[in-house]
CSV table of C-alpha atoms in Angstrom, one decimal:
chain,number,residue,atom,x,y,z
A,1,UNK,CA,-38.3,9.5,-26.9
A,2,UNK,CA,-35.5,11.8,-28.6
A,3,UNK,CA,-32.2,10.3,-28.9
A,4,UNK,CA,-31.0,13.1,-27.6
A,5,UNK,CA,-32.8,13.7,-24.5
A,6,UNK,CA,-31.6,12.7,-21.1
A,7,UNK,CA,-33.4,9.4,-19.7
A,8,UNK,CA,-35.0,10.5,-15.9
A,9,UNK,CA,-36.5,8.6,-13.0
A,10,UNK,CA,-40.0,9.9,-14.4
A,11,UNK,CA,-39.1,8.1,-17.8
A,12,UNK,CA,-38.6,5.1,-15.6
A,13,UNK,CA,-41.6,5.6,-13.7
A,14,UNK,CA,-43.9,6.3,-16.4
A,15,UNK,CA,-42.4,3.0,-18.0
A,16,UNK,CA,-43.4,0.4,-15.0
A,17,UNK,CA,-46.4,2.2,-13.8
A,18,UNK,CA,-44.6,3.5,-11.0
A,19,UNK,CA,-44.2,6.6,-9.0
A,20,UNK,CA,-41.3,8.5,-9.2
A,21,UNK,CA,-40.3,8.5,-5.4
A,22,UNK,CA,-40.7,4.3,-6.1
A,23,UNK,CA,-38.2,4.2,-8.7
A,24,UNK,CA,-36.1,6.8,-6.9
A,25,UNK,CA,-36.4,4.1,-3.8
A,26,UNK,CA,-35.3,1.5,-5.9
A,27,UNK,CA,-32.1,2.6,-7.7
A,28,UNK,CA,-30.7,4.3,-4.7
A,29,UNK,CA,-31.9,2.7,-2.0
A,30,UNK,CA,-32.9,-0.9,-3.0
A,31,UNK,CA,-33.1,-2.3,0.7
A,32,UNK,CA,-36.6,-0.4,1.1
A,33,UNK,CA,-38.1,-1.9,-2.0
A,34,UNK,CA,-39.4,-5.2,-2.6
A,35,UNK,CA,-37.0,-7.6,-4.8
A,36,UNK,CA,-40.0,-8.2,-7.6
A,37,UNK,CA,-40.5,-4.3,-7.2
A,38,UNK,CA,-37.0,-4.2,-8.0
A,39,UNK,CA,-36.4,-6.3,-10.3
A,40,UNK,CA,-38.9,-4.5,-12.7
A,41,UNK,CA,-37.5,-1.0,-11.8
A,42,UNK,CA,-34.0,-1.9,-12.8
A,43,UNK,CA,-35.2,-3.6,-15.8
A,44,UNK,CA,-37.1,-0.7,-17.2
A,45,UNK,CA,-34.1,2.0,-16.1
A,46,UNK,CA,-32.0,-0.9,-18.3
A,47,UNK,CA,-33.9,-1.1,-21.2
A,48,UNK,CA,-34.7,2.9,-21.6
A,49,UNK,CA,-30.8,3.4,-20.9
A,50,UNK,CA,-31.1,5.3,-17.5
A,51,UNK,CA,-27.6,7.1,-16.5
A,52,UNK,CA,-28.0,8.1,-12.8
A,53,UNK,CA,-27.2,11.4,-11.9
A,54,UNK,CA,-23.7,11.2,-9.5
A,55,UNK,CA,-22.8,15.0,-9.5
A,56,UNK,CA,-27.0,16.0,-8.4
A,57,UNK,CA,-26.9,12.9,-6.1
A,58,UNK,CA,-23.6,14.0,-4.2
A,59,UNK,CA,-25.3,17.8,-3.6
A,60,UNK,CA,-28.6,16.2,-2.3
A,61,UNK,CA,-25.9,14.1,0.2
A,62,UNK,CA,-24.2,17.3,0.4
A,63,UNK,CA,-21.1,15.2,-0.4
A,64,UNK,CA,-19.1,15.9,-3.4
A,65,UNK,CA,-16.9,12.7,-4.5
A,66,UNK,CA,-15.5,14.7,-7.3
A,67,UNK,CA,-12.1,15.9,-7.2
A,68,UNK,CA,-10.1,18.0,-9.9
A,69,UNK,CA,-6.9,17.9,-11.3
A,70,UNK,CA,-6.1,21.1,-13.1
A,71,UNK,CA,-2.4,21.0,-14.8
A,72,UNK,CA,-0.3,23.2,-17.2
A,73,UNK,CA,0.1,20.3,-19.8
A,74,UNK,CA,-0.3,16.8,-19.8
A,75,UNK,CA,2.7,16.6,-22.4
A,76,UNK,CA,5.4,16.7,-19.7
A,77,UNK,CA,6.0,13.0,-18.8
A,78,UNK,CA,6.7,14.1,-15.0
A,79,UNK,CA,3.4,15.5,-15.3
A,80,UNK,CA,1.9,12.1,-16.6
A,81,UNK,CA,3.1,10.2,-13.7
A,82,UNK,CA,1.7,12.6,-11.1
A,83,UNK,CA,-1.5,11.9,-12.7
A,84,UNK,CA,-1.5,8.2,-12.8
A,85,UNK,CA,-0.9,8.5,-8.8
A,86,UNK,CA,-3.5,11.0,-8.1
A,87,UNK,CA,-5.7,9.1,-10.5
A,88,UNK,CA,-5.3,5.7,-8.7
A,89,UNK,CA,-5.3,6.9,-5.3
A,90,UNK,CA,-8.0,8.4,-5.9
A,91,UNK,CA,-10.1,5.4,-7.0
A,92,UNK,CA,-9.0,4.0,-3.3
A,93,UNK,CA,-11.2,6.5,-1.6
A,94,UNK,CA,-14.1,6.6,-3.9
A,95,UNK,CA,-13.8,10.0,-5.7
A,96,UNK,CA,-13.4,10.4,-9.5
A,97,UNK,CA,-10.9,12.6,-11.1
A,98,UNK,CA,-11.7,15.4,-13.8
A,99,UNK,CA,-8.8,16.3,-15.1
A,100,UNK,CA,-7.8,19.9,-17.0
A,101,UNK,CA,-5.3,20.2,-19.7
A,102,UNK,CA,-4.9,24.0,-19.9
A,103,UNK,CA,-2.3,24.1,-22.6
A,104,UNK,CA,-0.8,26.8,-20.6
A,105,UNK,CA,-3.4,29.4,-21.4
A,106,UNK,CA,-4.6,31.6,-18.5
A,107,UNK,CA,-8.3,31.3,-19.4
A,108,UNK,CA,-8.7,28.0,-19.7
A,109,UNK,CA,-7.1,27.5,-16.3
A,110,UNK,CA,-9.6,30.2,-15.3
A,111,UNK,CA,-12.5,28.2,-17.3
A,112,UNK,CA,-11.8,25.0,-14.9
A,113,UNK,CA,-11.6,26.9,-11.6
A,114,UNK,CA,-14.9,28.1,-13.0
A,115,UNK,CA,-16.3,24.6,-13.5
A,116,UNK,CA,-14.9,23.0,-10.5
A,117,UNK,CA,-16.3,24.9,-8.2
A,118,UNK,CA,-19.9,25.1,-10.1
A,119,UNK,CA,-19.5,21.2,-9.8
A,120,UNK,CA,-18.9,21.7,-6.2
A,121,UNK,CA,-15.7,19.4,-6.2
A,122,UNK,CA,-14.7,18.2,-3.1
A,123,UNK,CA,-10.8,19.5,-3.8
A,124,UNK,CA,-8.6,20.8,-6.5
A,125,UNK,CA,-4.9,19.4,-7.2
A,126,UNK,CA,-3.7,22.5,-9.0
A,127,UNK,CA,-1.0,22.8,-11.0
A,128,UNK,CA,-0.9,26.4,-12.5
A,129,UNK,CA,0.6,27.8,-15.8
A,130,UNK,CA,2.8,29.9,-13.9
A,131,UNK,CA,4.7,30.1,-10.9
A,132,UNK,CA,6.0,33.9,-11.8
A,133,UNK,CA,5.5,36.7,-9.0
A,134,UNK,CA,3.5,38.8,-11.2
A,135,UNK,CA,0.5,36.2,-12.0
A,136,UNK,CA,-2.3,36.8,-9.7
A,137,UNK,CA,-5.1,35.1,-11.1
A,138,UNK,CA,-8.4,36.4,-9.9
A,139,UNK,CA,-9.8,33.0,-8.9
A,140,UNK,CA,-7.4,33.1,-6.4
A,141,UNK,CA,-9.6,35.0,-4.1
A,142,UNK,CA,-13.1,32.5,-5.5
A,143,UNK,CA,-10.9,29.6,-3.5
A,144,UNK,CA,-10.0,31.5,-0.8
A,145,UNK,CA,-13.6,32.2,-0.3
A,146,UNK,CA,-14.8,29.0,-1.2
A,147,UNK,CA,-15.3,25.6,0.8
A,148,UNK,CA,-13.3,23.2,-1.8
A,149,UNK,CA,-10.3,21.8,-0.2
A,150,UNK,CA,-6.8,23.3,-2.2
A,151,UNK,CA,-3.4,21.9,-2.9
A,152,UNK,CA,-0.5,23.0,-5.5
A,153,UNK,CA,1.4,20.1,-7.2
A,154,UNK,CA,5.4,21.5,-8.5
A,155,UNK,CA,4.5,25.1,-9.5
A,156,UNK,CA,2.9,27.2,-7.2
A,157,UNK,CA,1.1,30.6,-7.4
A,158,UNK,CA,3.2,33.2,-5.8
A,159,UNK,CA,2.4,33.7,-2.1
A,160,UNK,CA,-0.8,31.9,-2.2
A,161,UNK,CA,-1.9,30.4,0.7
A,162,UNK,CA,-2.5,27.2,-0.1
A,163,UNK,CA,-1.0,23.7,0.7
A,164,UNK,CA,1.4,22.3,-1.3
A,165,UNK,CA,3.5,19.7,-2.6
A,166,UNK,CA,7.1,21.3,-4.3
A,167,UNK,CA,10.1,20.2,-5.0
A,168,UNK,CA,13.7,20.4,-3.9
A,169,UNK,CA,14.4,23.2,-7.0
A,170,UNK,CA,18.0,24.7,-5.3
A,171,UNK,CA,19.2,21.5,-4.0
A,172,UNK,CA,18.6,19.6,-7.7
A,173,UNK,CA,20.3,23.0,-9.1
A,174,UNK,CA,23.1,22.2,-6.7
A,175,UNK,CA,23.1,18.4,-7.7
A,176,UNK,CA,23.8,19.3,-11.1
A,177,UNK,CA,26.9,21.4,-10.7
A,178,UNK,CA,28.5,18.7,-8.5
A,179,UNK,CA,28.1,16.4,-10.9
A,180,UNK,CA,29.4,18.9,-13.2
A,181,UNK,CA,32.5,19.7,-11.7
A,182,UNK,CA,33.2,16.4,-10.6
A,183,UNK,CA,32.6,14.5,-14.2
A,184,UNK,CA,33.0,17.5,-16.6
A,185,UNK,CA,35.0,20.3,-15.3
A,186,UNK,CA,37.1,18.3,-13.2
A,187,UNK,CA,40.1,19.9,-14.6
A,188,UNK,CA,39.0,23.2,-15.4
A,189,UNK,CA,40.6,26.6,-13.9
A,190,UNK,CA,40.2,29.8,-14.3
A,191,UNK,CA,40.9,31.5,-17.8
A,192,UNK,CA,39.8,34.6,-19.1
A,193,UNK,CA,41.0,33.6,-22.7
A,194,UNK,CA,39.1,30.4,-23.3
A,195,UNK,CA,36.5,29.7,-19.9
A,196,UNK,CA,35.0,26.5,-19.8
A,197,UNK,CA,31.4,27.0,-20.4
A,198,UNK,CA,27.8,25.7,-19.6
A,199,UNK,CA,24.8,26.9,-21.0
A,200,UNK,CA,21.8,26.5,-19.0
A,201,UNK,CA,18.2,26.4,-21.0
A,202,UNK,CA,16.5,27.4,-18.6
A,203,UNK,CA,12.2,28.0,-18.4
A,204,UNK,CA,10.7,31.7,-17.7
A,205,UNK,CA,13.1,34.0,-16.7
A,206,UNK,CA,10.7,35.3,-13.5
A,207,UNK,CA,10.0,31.3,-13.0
A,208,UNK,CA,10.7,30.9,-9.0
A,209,UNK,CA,11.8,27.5,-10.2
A,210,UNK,CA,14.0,28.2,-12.9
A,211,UNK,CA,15.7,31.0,-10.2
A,212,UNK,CA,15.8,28.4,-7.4
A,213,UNK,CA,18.0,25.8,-9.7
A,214,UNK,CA,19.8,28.3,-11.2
A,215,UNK,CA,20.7,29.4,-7.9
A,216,UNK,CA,21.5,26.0,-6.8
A,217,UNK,CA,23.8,25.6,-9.4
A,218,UNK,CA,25.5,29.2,-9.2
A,219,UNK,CA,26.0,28.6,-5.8
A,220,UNK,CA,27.9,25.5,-6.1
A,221,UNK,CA,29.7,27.0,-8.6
A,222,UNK,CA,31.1,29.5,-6.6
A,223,UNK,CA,32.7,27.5,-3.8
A,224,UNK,CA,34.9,26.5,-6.1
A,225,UNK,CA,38.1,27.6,-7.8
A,226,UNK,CA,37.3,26.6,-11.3
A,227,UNK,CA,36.3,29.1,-13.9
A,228,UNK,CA,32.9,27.8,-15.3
A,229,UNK,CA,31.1,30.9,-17.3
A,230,UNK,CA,27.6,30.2,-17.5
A,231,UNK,CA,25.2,31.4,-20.5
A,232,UNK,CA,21.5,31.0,-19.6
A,233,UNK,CA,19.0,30.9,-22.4
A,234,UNK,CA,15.7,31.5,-20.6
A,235,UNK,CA,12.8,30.3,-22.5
A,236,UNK,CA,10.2,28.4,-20.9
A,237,UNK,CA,9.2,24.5,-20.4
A,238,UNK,CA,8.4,22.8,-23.6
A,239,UNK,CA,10.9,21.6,-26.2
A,240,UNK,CA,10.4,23.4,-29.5
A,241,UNK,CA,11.7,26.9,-27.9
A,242,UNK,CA,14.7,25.3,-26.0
A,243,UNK,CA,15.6,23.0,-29.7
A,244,UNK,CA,15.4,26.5,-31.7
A,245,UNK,CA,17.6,28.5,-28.9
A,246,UNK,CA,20.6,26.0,-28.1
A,247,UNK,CA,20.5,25.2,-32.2
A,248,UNK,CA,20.8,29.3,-32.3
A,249,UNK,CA,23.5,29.2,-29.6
A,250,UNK,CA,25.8,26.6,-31.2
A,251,UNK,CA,25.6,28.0,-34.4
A,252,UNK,CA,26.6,31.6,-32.7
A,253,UNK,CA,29.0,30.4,-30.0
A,254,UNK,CA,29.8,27.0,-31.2
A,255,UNK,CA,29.8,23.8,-28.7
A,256,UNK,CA,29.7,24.9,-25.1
A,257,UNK,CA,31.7,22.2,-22.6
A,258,UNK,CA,28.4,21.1,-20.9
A,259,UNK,CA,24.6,21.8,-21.5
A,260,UNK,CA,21.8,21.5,-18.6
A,261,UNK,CA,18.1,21.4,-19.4
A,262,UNK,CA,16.1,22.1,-16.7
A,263,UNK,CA,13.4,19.9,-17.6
A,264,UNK,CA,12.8,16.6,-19.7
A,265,UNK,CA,11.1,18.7,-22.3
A,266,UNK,CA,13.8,21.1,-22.4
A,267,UNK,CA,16.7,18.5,-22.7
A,268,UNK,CA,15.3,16.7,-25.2
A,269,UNK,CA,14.7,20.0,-27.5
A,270,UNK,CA,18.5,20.3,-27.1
A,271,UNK,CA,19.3,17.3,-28.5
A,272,UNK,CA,17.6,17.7,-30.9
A,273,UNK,CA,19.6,21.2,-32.1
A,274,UNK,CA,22.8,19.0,-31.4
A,275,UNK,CA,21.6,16.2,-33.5
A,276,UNK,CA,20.4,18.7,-36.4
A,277,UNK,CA,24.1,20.2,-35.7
A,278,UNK,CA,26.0,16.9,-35.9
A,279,UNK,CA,26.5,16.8,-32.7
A,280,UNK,CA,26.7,13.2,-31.3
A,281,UNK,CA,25.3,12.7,-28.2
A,282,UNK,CA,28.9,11.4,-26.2
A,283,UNK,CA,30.8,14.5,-27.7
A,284,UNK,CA,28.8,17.0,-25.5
A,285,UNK,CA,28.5,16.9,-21.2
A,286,UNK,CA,24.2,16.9,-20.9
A,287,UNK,CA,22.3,16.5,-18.1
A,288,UNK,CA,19.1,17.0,-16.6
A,289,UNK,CA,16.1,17.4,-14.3
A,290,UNK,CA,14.1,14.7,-14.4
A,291,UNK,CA,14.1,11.3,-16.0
A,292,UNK,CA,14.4,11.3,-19.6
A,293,UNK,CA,12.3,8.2,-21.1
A,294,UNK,CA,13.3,5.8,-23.7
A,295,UNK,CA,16.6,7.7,-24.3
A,296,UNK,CA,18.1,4.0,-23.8
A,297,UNK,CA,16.7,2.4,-26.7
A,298,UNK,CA,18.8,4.7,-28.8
A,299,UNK,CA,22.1,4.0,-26.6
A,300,UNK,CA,22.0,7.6,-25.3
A,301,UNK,CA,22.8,7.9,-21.4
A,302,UNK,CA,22.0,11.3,-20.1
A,303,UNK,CA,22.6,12.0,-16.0
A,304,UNK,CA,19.2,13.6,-14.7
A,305,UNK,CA,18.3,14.2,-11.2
A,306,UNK,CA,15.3,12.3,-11.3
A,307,UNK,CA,11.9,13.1,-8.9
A,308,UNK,CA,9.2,10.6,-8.1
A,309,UNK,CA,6.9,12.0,-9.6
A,310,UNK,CA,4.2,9.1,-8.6
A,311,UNK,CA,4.9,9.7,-4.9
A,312,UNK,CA,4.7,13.7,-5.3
A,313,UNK,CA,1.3,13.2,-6.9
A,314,UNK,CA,0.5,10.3,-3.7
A,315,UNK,CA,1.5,13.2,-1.0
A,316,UNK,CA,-0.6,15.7,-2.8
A,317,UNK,CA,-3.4,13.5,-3.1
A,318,UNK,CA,-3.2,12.5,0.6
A,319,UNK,CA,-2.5,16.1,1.8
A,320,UNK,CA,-5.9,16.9,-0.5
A,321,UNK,CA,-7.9,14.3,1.6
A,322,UNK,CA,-6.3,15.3,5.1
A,323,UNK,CA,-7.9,18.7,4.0
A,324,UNK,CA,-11.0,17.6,2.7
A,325,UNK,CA,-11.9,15.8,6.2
A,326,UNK,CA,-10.5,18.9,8.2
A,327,UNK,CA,-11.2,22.2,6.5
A,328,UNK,CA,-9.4,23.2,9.7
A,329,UNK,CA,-6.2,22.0,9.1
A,330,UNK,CA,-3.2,24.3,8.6
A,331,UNK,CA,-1.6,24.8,5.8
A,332,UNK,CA,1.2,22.4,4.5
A,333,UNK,CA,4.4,22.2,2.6
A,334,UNK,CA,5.7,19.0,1.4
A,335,UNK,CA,9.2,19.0,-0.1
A,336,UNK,CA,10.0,16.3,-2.7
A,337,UNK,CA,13.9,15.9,-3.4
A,338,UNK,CA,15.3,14.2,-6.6
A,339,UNK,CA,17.9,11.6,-6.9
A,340,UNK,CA,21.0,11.9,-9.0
A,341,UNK,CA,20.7,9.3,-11.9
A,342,UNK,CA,24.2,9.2,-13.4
């Protein structure tokens, strides 16, 4: 038999003598055959190296225990944790995970819609490459239309009606600028000579949730009577783009009086521009969204507001589930909010 050929129950069959329905008996429901009976089938599917088929298996059961995890980048550690719940959790209940990198390309986001729903998955955890008004993906309207069970993890497609699991984006944009004022520009009033500044790097500019914790932080900003100017460098969520633009900022504008990244990714690209600038780490205010891992070992304390991400992967698992059991159920927003780390 060629290497390269797929073992099958008639294989099996042909091996023991057997017919097919026999063998199909026998390795998926063993309590009708005999034990000899059995014993010979399994042997045989052993030695010819018989894979059973799950994915045929679950459409002949019309049950589907295959659920997929579609995500912007697996590069984000946030991201990696959200995984590692959904992944675990999912175990629990007996479905299996394929997971998506799409590297933040459009068409291979489009690619795994695609493959999802030819595999019939029982639900999508979707994560999508943008949250921007203006991207409509056209397999929007497949999922509508389709019976697969939907929920968005942190981004979300713009007025898509599908459940999801967000979070708190103005109040973590508001938790920055207290801490801000409080620790940084405690002291600060207005000047029109010399403001205190911060420079946000921020992701996409038409990102709802770089605009929600922008406007989180404006807001604060604006109760009070200091005069903070704020620069924002809008790039988008990965650190080689925010490392080249602050490194391009301080070399144009010099050393702001604070600098928040809006992501982990983000932060860490600027400092690395304040490292290649000689900036040391406790000479410059940073802070962030979201943890930023291992900073420690280098004797580097950084203040982030900090989400779970494991428990925002748990919700959107167990909101997936709810949804899976009752097609029926509303829709539902679940609103994770961070924790400031200082």
């Amino acid at each position: 038999m060629p290497k390269n050929r797929r073992v099958t129950i008639a294989d099996v069959a042909a091996r023991v003598g057997m017919t097919n329905i026999t063998v199909s008996r026998a390795l998926n429901r063993p309590e009708m055959v005999k034990a000899e009976t059995r014993s010979k089938i399994e042997a045989a599917a052993s030695e010819l190296g018989y894979v059973p088929n799950a994915f045929a298996r679950g459409l002949k059961h019309s049950e589907s225990r295959l659920i997929g995890f579609v995500t912007a980048s697996v590069d984000n550690p946030f991201y990696a944790e959200m995984i590692k719940a959904v992944s675990r959790h999912a175990k629990q209940h007996n479905y299996a995970i394929l997971l998506f990198d799409t590297d933040g390309e459009a068409w291979l986001e489009a690619n795994a819609i695609e493959t999802l729903l030819s595999y019939q998955a029982a639900g999508i955890i979707l994560s999508p490459i943008s949250d921007e008004p203006d991207y409509r993906p056209d397999y929007i309207d497949r999922l509508h239309n389709s019976d697969v069970a939907v929920v968005q993890l942190d981004r979300t497609l713009y007025n898509a009606d599908f459940s999801s699991v967000v979070l708190d984006n103005v109040w973590a944009g508001q938790c920055v600028a207290a801490h801000l004022l409080n620790r940084v520009f405690a002291e600060t009033r207005v000047s029109a000579e010399a403001p205190a500044r911060l420079l946000i790097a921020a992701g996409p500019e038409q990102s709802i949730i770089s605009r929600e914790r922008l406007a989180g932080v404006q807001t604060t900003l604006a109760e009070t009577d200091r005069g903070v100017a704020v620069d924002v460098l809008w790039g988008d969520y990965t650190l080689e783009p925010a490392r080249d633009d602050v490194g391009a900022y301080i070399e144009t504008y010099g050393m702001p009086g604070a600098i928040f990244g809006m992501n982990q990714l983000i932060t860490l690209g600027a400092l690395q521009a304040m490292k290649a600038h000689g900036i040391a780490p406790d000479t410059l205010s940073v802070i962030s969204i979201d943890r930023l891992p291992y900073l420690d070992i280098f004797d580097i304390r950084v203040p982030c507001v900090v989400h779970d991400g494991f428990h925002a992967g748990q919700r959107a698992l167990e909101l997936l589930l709810e949804r899976i059991a009752d097609p029926e159920l509303p829709q539902q927003t679940i609103t994770v909010r961070g924790e400031l780390i200082e």
